[in-house]
CSV table of C-alpha atoms in Angstrom, one decimal:
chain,number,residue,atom,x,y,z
A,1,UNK,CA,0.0,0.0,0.0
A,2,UNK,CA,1.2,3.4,-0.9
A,3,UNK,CA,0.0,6.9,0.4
A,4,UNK,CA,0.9,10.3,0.2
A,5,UNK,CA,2.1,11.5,3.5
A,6,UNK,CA,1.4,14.3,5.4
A,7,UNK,CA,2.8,15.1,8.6
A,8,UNK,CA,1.7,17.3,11.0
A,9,UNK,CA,3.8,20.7,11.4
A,10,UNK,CA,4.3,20.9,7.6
A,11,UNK,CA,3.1,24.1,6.2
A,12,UNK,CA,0.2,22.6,4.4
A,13,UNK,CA,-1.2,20.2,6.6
A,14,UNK,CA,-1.8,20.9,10.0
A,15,UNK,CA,-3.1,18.6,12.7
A,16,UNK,CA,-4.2,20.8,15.7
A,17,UNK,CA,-5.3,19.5,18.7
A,18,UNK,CA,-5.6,21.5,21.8
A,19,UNK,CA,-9.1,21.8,22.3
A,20,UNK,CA,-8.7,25.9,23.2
A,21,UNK,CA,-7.2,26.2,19.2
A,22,UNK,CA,-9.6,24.1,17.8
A,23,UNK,CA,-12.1,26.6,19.6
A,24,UNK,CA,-11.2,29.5,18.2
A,25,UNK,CA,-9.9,29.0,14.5
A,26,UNK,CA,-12.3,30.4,11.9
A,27,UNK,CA,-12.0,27.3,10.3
A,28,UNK,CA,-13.7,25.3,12.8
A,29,UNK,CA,-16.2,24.0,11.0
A,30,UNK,CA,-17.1,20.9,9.6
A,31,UNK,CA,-15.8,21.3,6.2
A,32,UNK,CA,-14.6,24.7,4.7
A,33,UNK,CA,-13.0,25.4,1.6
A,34,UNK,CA,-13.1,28.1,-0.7
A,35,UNK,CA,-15.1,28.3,-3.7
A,36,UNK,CA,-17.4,25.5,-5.3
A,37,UNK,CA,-15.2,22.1,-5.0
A,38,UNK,CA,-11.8,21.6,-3.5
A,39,UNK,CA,-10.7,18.2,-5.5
A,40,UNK,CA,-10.2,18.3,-9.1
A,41,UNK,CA,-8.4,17.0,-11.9
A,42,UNK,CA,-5.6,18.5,-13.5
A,43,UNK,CA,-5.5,19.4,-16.9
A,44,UNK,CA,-8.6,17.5,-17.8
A,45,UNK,CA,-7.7,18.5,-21.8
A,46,UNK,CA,-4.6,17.4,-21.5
A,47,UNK,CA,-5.7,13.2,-21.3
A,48,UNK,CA,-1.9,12.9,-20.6
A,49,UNK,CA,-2.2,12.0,-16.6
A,50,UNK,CA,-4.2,11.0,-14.4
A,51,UNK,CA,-3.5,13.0,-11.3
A,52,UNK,CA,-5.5,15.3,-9.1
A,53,UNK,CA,-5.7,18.5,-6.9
A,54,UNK,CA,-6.4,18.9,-3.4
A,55,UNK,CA,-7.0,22.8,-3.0
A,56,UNK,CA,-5.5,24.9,-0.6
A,57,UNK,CA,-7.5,26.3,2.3
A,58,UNK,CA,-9.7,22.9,3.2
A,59,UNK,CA,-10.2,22.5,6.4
A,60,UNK,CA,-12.4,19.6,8.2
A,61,UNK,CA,-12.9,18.2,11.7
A,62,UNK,CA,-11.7,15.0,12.2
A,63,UNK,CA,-12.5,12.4,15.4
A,64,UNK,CA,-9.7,9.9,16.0
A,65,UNK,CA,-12.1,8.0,18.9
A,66,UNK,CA,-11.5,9.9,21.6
A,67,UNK,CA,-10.1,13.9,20.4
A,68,UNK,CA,-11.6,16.1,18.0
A,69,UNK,CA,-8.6,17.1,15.6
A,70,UNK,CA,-9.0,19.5,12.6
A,71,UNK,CA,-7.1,19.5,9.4
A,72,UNK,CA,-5.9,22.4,7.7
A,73,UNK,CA,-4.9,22.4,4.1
A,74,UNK,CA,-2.5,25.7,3.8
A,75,UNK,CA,-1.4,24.7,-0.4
A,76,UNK,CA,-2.4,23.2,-3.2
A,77,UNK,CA,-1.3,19.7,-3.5
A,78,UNK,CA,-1.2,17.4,-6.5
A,79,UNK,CA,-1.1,13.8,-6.0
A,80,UNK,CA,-1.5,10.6,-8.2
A,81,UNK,CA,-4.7,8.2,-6.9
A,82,UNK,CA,-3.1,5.3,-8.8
A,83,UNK,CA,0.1,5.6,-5.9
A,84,UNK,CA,-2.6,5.9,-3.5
A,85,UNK,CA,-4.5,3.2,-3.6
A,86,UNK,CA,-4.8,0.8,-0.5
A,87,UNK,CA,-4.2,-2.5,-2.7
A,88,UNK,CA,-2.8,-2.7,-6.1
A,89,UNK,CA,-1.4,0.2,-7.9
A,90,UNK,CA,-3.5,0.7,-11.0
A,91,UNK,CA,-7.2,1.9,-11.3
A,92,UNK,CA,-9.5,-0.4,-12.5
A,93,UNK,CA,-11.8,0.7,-15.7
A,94,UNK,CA,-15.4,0.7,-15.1
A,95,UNK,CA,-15.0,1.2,-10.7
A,96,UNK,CA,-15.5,4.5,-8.4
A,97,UNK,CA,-12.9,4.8,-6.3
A,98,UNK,CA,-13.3,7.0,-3.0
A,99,UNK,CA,-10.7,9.2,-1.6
A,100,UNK,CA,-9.9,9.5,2.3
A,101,UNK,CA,-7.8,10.9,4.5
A,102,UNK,CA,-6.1,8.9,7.2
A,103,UNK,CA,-4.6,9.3,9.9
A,104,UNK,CA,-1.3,7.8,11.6
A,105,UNK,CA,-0.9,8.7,15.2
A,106,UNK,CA,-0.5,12.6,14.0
A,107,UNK,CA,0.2,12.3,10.6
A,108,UNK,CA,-2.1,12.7,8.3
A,109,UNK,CA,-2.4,10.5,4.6
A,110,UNK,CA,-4.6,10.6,1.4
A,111,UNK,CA,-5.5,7.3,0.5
A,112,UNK,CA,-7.5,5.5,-2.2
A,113,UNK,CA,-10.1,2.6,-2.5
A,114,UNK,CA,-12.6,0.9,-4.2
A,115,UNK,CA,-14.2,0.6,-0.5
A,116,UNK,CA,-16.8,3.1,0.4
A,117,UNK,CA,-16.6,2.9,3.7
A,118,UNK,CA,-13.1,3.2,4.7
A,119,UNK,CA,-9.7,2.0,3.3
A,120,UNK,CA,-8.2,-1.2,3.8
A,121,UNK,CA,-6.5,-1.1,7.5
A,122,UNK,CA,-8.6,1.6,8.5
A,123,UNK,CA,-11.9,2.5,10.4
A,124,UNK,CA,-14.1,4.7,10.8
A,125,UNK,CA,-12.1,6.3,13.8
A,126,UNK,CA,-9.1,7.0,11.7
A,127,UNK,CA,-10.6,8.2,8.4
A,128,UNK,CA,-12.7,10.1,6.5
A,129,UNK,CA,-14.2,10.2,3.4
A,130,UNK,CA,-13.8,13.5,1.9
A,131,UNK,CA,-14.4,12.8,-2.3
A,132,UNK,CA,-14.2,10.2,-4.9
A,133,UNK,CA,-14.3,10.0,-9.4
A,134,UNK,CA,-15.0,7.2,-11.8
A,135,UNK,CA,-12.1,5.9,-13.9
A,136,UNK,CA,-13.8,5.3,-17.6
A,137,UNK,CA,-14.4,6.5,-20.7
A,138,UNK,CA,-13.5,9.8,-22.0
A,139,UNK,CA,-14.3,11.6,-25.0
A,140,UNK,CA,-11.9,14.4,-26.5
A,141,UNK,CA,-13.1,18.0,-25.7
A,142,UNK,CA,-12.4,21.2,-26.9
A,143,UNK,CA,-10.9,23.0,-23.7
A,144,UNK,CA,-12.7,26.3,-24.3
A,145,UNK,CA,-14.6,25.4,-21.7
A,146,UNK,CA,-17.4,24.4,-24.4
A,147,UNK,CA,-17.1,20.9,-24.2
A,148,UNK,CA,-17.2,20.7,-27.9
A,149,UNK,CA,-15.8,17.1,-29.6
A,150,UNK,CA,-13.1,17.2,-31.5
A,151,UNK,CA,-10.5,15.5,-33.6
A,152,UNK,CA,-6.8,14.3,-32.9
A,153,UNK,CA,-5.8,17.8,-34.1
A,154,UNK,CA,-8.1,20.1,-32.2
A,155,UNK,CA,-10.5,20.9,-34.5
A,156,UNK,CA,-14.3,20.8,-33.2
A,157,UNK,CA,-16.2,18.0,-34.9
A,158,UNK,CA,-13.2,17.7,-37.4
A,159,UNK,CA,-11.6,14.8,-39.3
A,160,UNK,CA,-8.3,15.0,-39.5
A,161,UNK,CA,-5.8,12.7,-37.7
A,162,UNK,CA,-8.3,10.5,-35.9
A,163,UNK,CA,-11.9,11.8,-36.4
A,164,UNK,CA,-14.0,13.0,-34.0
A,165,UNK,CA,-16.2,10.3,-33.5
A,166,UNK,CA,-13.6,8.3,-32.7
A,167,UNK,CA,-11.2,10.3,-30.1
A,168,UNK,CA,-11.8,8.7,-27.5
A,169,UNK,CA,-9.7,7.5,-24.4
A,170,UNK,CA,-10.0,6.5,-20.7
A,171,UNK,CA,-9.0,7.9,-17.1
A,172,UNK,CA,-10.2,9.6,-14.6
A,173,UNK,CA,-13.5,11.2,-15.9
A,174,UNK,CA,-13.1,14.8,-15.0
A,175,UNK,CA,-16.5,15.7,-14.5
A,176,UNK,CA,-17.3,12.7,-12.4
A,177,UNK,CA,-14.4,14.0,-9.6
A,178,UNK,CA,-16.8,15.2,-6.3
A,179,UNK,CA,-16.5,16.3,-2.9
A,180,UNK,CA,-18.2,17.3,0.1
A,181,UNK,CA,-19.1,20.8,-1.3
A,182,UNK,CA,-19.6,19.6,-4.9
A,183,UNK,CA,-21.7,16.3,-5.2
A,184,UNK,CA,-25.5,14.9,-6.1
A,185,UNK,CA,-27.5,15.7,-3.9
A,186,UNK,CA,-27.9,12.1,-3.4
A,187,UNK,CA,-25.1,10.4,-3.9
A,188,UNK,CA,-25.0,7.2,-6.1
A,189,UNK,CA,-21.4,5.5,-8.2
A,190,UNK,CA,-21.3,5.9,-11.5
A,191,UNK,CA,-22.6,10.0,-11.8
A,192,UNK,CA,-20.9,12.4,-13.4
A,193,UNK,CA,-21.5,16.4,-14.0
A,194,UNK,CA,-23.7,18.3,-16.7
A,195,UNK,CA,-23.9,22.0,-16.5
A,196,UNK,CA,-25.9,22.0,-13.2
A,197,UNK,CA,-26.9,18.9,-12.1
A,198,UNK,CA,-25.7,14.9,-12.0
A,199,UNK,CA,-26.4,12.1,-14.4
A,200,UNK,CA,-25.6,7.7,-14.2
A,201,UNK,CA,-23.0,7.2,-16.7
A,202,UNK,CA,-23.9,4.1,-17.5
A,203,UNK,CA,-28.0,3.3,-18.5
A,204,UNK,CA,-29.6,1.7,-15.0
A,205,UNK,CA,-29.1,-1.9,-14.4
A,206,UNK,CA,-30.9,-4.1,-11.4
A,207,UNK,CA,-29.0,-3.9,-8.6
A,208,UNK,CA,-31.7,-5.9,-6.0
A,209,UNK,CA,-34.3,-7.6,-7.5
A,210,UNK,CA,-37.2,-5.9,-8.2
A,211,UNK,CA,-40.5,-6.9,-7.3
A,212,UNK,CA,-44.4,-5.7,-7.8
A,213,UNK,CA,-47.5,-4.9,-5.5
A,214,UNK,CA,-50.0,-7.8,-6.0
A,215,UNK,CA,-47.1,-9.5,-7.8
A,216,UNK,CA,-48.3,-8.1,-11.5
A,217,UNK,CA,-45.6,-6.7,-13.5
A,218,UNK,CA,-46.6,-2.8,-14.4
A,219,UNK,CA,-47.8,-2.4,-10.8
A,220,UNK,CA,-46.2,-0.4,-7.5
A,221,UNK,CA,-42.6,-1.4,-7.2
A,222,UNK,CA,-42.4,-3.5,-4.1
A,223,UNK,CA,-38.6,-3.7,-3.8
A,224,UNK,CA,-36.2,-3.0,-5.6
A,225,UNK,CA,-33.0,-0.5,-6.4
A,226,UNK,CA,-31.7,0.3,-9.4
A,227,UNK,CA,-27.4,1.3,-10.3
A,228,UNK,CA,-25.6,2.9,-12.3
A,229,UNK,CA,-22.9,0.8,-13.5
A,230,UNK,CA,-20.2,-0.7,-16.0
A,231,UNK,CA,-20.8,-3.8,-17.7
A,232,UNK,CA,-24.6,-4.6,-16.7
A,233,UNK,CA,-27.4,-5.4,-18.5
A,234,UNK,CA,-29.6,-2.3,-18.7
A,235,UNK,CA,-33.0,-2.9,-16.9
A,236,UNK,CA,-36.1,-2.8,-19.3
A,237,UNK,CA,-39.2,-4.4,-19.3
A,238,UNK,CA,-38.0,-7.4,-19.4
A,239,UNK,CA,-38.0,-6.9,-15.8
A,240,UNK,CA,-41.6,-6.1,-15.6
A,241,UNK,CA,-40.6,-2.3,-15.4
A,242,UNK,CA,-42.6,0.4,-17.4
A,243,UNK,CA,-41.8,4.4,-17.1
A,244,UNK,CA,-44.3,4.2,-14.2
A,245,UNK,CA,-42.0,1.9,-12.0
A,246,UNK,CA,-38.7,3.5,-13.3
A,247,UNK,CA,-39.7,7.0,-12.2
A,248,UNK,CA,-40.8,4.8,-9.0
A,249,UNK,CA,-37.4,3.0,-8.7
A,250,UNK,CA,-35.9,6.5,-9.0
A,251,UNK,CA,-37.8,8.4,-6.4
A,252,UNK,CA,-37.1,6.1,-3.7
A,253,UNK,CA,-33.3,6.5,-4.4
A,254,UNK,CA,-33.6,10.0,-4.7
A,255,UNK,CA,-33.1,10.7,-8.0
A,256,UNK,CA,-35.4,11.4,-10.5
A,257,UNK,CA,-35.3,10.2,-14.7
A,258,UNK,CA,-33.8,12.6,-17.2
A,259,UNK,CA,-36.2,15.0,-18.9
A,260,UNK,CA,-35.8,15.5,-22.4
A,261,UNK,CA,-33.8,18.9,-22.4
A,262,UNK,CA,-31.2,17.7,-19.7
A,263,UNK,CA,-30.8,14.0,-21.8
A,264,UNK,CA,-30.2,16.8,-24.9
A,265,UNK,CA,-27.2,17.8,-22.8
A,266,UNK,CA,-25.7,14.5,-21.7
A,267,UNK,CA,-25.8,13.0,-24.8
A,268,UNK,CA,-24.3,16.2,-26.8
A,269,UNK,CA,-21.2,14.6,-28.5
A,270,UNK,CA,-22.2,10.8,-29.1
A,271,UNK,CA,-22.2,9.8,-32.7
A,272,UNK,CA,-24.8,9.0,-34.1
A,273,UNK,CA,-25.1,5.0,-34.6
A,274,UNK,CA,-24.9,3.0,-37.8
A,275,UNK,CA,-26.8,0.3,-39.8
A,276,UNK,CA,-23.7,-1.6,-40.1
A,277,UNK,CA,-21.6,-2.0,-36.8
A,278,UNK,CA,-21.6,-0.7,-33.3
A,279,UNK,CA,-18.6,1.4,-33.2
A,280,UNK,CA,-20.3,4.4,-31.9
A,281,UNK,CA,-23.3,2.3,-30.1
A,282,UNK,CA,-25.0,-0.6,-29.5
A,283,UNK,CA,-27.0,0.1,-33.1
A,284,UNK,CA,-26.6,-2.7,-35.7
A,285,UNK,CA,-29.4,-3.6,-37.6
A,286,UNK,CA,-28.5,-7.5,-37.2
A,287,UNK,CA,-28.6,-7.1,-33.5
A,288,UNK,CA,-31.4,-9.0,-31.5
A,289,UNK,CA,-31.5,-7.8,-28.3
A,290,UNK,CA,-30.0,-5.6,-25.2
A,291,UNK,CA,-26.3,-5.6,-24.2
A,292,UNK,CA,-23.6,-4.8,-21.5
A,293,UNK,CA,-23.3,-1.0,-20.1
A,294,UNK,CA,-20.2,0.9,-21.3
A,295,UNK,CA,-17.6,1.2,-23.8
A,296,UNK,CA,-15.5,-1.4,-25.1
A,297,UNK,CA,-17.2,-3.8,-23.2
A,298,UNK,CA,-17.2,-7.6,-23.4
A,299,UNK,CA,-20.6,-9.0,-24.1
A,300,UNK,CA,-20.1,-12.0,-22.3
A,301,UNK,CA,-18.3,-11.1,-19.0
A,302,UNK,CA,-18.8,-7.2,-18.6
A,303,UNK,CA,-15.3,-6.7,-18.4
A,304,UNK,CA,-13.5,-4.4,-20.2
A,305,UNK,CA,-11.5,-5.4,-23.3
A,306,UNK,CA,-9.9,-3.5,-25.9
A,307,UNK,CA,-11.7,-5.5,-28.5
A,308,UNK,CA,-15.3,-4.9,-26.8
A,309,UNK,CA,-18.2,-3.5,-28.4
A,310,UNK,CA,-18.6,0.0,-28.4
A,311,UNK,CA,-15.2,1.8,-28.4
A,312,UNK,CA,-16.7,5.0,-29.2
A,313,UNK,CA,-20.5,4.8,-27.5
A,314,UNK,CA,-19.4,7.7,-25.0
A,315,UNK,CA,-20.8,11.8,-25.0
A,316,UNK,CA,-18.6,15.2,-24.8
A,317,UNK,CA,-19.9,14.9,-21.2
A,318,UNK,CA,-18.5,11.2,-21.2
A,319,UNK,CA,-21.6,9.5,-20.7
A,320,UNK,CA,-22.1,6.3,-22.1
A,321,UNK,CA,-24.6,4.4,-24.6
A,322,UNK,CA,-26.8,7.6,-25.1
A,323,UNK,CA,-27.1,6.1,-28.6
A,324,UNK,CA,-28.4,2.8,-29.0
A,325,UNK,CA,-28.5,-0.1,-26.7
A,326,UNK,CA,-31.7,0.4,-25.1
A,327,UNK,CA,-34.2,3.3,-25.6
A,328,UNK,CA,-34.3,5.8,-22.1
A,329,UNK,CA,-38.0,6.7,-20.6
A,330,UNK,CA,-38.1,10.8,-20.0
A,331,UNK,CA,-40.2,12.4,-17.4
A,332,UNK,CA,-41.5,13.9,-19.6
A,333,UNK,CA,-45.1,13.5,-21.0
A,334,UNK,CA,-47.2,14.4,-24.0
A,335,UNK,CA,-50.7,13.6,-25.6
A,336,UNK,CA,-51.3,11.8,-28.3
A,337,UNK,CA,-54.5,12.6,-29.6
A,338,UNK,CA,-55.1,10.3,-32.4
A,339,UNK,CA,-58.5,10.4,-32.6
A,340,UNK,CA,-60.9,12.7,-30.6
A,341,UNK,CA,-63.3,10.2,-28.7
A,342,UNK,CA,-62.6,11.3,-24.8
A,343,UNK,CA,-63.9,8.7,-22.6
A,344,UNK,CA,-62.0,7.0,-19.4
A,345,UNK,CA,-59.7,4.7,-19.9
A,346,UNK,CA,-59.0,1.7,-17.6
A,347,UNK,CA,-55.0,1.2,-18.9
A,348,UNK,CA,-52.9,2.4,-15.7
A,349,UNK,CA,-53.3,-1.1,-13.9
A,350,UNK,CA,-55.6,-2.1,-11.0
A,351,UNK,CA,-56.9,-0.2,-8.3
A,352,UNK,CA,-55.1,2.8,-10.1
A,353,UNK,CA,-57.6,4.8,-11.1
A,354,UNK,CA,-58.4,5.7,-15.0
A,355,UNK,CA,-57.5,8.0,-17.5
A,356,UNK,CA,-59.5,10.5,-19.3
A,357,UNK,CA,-57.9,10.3,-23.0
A,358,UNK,CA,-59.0,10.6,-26.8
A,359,UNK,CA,-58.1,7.1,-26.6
A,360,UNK,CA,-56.8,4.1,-25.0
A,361,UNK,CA,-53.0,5.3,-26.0
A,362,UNK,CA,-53.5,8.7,-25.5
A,363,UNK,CA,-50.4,9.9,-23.0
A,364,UNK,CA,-47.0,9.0,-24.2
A,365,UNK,CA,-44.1,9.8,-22.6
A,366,UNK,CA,-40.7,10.1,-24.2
A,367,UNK,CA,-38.0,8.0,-25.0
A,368,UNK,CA,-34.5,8.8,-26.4
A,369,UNK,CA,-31.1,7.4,-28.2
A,370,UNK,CA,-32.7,4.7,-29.8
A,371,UNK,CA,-32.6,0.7,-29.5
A,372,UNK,CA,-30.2,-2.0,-30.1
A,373,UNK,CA,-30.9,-2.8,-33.5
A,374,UNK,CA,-32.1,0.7,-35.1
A,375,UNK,CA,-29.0,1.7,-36.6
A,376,UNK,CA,-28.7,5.6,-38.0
A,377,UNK,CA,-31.5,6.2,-36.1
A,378,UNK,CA,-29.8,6.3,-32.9
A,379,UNK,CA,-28.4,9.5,-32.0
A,380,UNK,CA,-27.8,12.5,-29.3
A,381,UNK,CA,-31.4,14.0,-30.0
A,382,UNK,CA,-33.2,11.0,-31.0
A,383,UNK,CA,-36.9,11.0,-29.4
A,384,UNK,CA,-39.7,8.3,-29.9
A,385,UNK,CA,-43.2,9.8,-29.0
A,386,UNK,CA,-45.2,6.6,-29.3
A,387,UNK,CA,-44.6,4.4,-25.9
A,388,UNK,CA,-47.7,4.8,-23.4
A,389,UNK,CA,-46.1,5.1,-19.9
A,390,UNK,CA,-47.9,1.8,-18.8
A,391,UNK,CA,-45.9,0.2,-21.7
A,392,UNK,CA,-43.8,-2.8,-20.9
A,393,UNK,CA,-40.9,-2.7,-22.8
A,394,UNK,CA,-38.2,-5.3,-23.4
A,395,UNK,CA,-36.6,-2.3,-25.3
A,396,UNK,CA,-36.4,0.3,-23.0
A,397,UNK,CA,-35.1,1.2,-19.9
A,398,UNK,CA,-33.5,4.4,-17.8
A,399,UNK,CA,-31.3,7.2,-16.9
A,400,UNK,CA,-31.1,8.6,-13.8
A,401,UNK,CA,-30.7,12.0,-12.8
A,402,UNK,CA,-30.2,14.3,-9.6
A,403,UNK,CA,-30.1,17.7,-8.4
A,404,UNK,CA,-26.5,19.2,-6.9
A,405,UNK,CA,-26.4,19.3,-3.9
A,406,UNK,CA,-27.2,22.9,-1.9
């Protein structure tokens, strides 16, 4: 196990703990630090390292079992989460990995894991959690602060050198990098940033099983949670779920599905799929059903392989499988008023009431990036208006999406 080190007395990292300073220091607070986020990663345009900053001027409390301490950050630090980690020494594609800082009798240590509770060799009396990031799939940016794809020679949506469909790499996704200051409001793995609020990277899989009221698929979820995860099957209706149970599944983990304008923004940047191969999504004509979450995924273990499927299936915002794979229910909602006969209609399941509609098919609620085996019709503004929320799908499944946190 490796760990960067820092001892108490240096300039930047300060372990105080007479009770009278701790007192009476302004930064005596729970967690302080300037601005909107103290962790990020440097040079996130560069895609030549994978290292990351701890901002000066953090400060947090820290209980060691019996005294309140409190850490001081006093400068920026850089350090490599790869040299960090509690076992191994190289990040894993696909994981989160959560960032802590230890402490040794009074020194104090950041250190890496895939655990997210506390590192190997530690407990919850000597460490604390203080951020995290996903190591993944990146696409190439502009660094204008546009987020605009681009080629191997920096030109936005060009084709010289490699194109820009194809620019892709992996590392530490930049936007998924939180902290106590900037996070989802609920936290779940396998989010990353857009503009102002948090989206799954990967489409939602089934992570316990989900069950129904009355034991009717299309009913009240039961039980059940939902993840955000590499290598999974995506959940669809071919677990029972329709955009009812999804926006269900998503409530009670306190997130909420993607509505059409924020899916617009996370899947800016994926290219749209072909007839032919899935390169840039899970899109092929000749495809029969569903596959794995993520880029360059293997079909049949999950695990990432350089000759996977789906090299390319990731967004400017590096969000994958926004084209293709499995169509994504919207919270958003719409009428579809094909004919004009208004009457009740008993189609939102038993003992749920009815619907007052032109027709038995007369709400639909949208559904975006297309399926596995709609070729150029997949793309980064694809919509389908024609699925009835009560629909059971085998085709489509979820995104989920949260608020940042205050």
């Amino acid at each position: 196990m490796s760990a960067i080190t820092i001892s108490a007395g240096k300039v930047w990292g300060d372990a105080i703990t007479e009770p009278a300073l701790v007192s009476v220091i302004p930064e005596n607070v729970t967690v302080k630090a300037p601005g909107g986020y103290y962790l990020e990663k440097k040079d996130p345009f560069a895609y030549t390292e994978n290292v990351l900053i701890f901002k000066k001027n953090f400060c947090c409390d820290f209980y060691n079992g019996s005294t309140w301490l409190m850490f001081a950050n006093r400068e920026d630090m850089e350090f490599t989460p790869a040299e960090c980690l509690d076992t191994g020494d190289t990040l894993q594609y696909g994981k989160d990995y959560y960032i802590y800082l230890v402490l040794d009798n009074l020194n104090f240590k950041l250190i890496v894991s895939l655990n997210s509770t506390y590192p190997d060799g530690y407990n919850a009396n000597n460490s604390r959690k203080i951020g995290g990031f996903h190591y993944g799939a990146i696409r190439k940016v502009s660094d204008d602060g546009e987020w605009v794809p681009v080629d191997s020679n920096g030109v936005k949506f060009g084709s010289s050198g490699t194109k820009w469909q194809d620019n892709v790499t992996s590392g530490i996704i930049p936007n998924s990098v939180w902290d106590l200051k900037n996070k989802p409001k609920n936290f779940m793995p396998g989010m990353a940033k857009v503009k102002d609020f948090w989206v799954s990277i990967y489409q939602m899989s089934v992570d316990e099983a989900v069950t129904f009221m009355g034991g009717t698929n299309g009913l009240s979820v039961a039980d059940g949670l939902l993840k955000s995860a590499y290598g999974e099957l995506p959940a669809t209706g071919t677990e029972g779920l329709n955009q009812f149970n999804f926006n269900e599944l998503a409530r009670r983990q306190g997130m909420r599905l993607t509505y059409y304008n924020e899916w617009l923004l996370a899947a800016y940047g994926s290219p749209q799929g072909t007839d032919s191969g899935s390169n840039y999504g899970w899109t092929a004509t000749g495809n029969t059903a569903r596959t794995r979450t993520g880029c360059s995924v293997n079909t049949s273990t999950g695990e990432y392989s350089i000759g996977g499927v789906k090299p390319y299936a990731v967004s400017a915002y590096n969000i994958c499988d926004c084209t293709g794979n499995v169509y994504e229910w919207q919270a958003d909602y719409t009428i579809r008023q094909d004919n004009t006969s208004w009457n009740y209609q008993n189609v939102l399941g038993a003992n749920m009431g009815q619907a007052y509609l032109p027709n038995a098919i007369g709400v639909s609620a949208l559904i975006c990036g297309g399926c596995y085996n709609d070729g150029v019709h997949c793309g980064p503004r694809c919509v389908c208006l024609s699925h009835d929320p009560w629909c059971v799908s085998a085709s489509t499944g979820c995104r989920f999406a949260c608020d940042c946190a205050a």
